[in-house]
Amino acid sequence: MKILVINCGSSSLKVGVFEIEEKSTEVFKASYEKFEAGSCSYEITSGGKTATGEAPLNDIAAALVALPRSLADRGVTKLDAVGHRIVHGGEDFRTTTVLDESTIKVIETLTPLAPLHNPPNLLGVRIAKEVWPNLPQVAVFDTAFHSTNPPRATTYAVPRTWRDAGLRRFGFHGTSHKYVAIRAAEEIGVPLRDLQIVSVHLGNGASVCAVNYGESIDTSMGMTPLEGLVMGTRSGDVDPGLFGFLSRQHRLSIMEVEEALYSDSGLKGLTGSSDMRDVEDRAREGDADAQLAIALFAYRARKYIGAYAAAMGGLDAVVFTGGIGENSPSMRRRICDGLEFMGLRLDHDRNQVVDLANHGAPQIQAYGARVRVIVTRTAEQLMIARETAAALKPMTSVPAPIPIAVSARHVHLSRRAVEALFGAGYQLTPAVSLRQPGKWAASERVMLEGPKGRLERVAILGPERPRTQIEISRTDGFALGIDAPVRDSGKLEGTPMVRLIGPAGILDSDGLIVAARHIHTNPDDASRLGLMDGTLVDVHIEDEERGLVFGKTLIRVSANAVTEMHIDTDEANAADIRISAEGSLVPDLSALAVRSTEP
Ligand code: ADP
């Protein structure tokens, strides 16, 4: 598929054309800026050649209208779709969306949330619709990747009326964070959904994102792109109390304070320059303001990395991107300094000479360091093209029915756990065979105890496992008073402790999870159904009253498995499934994005 990507800002236009296949390639790239009466400057790269100069184009609209000619002159024809960067998708747009008049109208209502960004983005959509009336127009939102952030990360502790009016955290740079997390996982050679990554995007705008097993669970920008890190001209985190102080003591209006926080703060407020290269040069020459600015910039980023490692309960990799993250070895070093206690140590030589050509993602951690440190150039345009292509793949439902089984709370015990609970040398008694070959429920039961309460007569499933794993529903978590994470079976790092009580003793064990829904299948059924191990699918449950789609269902292929989807009791209740049911597969787009490879 050949996708035209349009990133229409307030003062510049960036365009790319990508051939999206198994290996994606950028066949055309252009930027237009410095619009003045009658002209603008441009840079166009195509067929390995770059041309720069002045063009007689008044404004961004004129540059867009002239684009088909520029493309045709370079042999770039037969486009399949246009992908647009839209900064704010609000609560309405949680994923890439094919645009029509009604969706465009909804995006227009989001203007108050991003007054500087969404209007020019939408101008690009309007003009593109006129220039390419027969092509699908697709919106890729900066906020969408963060739509998985839980309420504890998106909620401000403010009056209900404000929250009811839409005040909440959204986060930005989502396309960049998603791209670099995928790129880091490819470099490490481990599926993204098995990694805990902190993505650090340091450009003129800057943000950090906690990418926990493939999903954003928190990010440093909030309702607006003002929150979080120190940026080129933006303050990042401040005490909201400063509004009252500046109003009372200095007679500044809210507009004046807001304007200063957006445009005269950050590096610019601290040093007079918003450009990190200037600031670093001046610091080297001994300028105390510049030295403080650099220290503050690094300190804030380091605090967020630590905070997000804590939020995820683990850290496998830190990825640096954006103009500063990609190009400033000294800033990367300052940020990482002091994080050795978390297993994060840089190799100073490798940090000094990163080569980012050809979408490189070099690792710069010290030999033997537990946490990887990766640098890579962000590629938001490529990501927008990929997402656009994925959104346009035919959404044909695969009708093959998938049997669904409901798993009530249960435990898998290790040998040590069996002996602690039932006595030395004790062997569990298989009582009921399960559908998966070799699996059974034991006649013995255990009790679970948490700070708030107990769950009695919890089933034990055999055979024994190397590590104890306790699977409960979210509702069970409330009864116990323990916040268990949603995890795939076996992914137990950093999981909470719970007390198991048996007839012969008690055992405090970690391994408490809410099991992520999954489909067991065997290689034959997998190939018949077009399923791949480790990917995610959506499963549609048809029911007149409570039908729903279970998203992000993990495919687990193993030699003798019986094809069956496992959900927990909360999920079953939501779909009104009593003991068993059938579902049908629908294609999943995020799995496709994760699998795609780099040019
Ligand atoms: P934007 O967020 O506008 O896309 P960029 O990602 O291009 O911005 O980042 C711009 C920032 O990167 C500027 O502060 C610039 O000084 C900084 N930068 C670019 N190259 C270097 C470098 N070699 N060393 C330090 N900072 C750099």
Coordinates of C-alpha atoms and ligand atoms in Angstrom, one line a residue, residues 14 173 201-206 231-232 234 267 273-280 284 297 321-331 378 380, ligand 1:
K14 CA 5.8 17.7 6.7
H173 CA 3.9 11.9 21.5
H201 CA 11.4 11.5 23.9
L202 CA 13.5 14.6 24.2
G203 CA 12.9 17.2 21.5
N204 CA 11.6 20.7 21.7
G205 CA 8.6 19.1 23.3
A206 CA 9.6 16.3 25.6
M231 CA 11.2 21.4 27.5
G232 CA 12.5 24.0 25.0
R234 CA 7.6 24.9 28.2
L267 CA 15.4 26.0 28.6
S273 CA 17.8 29.9 24.5
S274 CA 15.4 27.1 23.8
D275 CA 18.0 25.2 21.8
M276 CA 19.9 22.5 23.7
R277 CA 22.9 22.9 21.4
D278 CA 23.3 26.5 22.5
V279 CA 22.7 25.7 26.1
E280 CA 25.3 22.9 26.1
R284 CA 30.9 24.3 28.5
F297 CA 16.6 19.0 32.5
T321 CA 14.7 9.5 21.1
G322 CA 14.0 13.1 19.8
G323 CA 16.6 15.6 18.8
I324 CA 18.2 15.7 22.3
G325 CA 17.8 12.1 23.1
E326 CA 19.3 11.1 19.7
N327 CA 22.1 13.6 19.5
S328 CA 23.3 14.5 23.0
P329 CA 25.6 11.8 24.6
S330 CA 26.2 14.1 27.6
M331 CA 22.5 14.5 28.3
T378 CA 11.9 8.4 16.1
E380 CA 6.4 9.2 13.5
Ligands
ADP1 P1 10.8 18.7 17.8 O1 10.3 18.3 19.1 O2 10.5 20.1 17.4 O3 10.6 17.7 16.7 P2 13.6 17.8 17.7 O4 13.2 16.4 18.1 O5 14.1 18.1 16.4 O6 12.4 18.8 18.0 O7 14.6 18.3 18.9 C1 15.1 19.6 18.9 C2 16.1 19.7 20.0 O8 17.2 18.8 19.8 C3 16.7 21.1 20.2 O9 16.8 21.5 21.5 C4 18.1 20.9 19.6 O10 19.0 21.8 20.2 C5 18.4 19.5 20.1 N1 19.5 18.9 19.4 C6 19.6 18.6 18.1 N2 20.9 18.1 17.8 C7 21.6 18.2 19.0 C8 22.9 17.8 19.4 N3 23.8 17.4 18.6 N4 23.2 18.0 20.7 C9 22.4 18.5 21.6 N5 21.1 18.8 21.3 C10 20.7 18.6 20.0

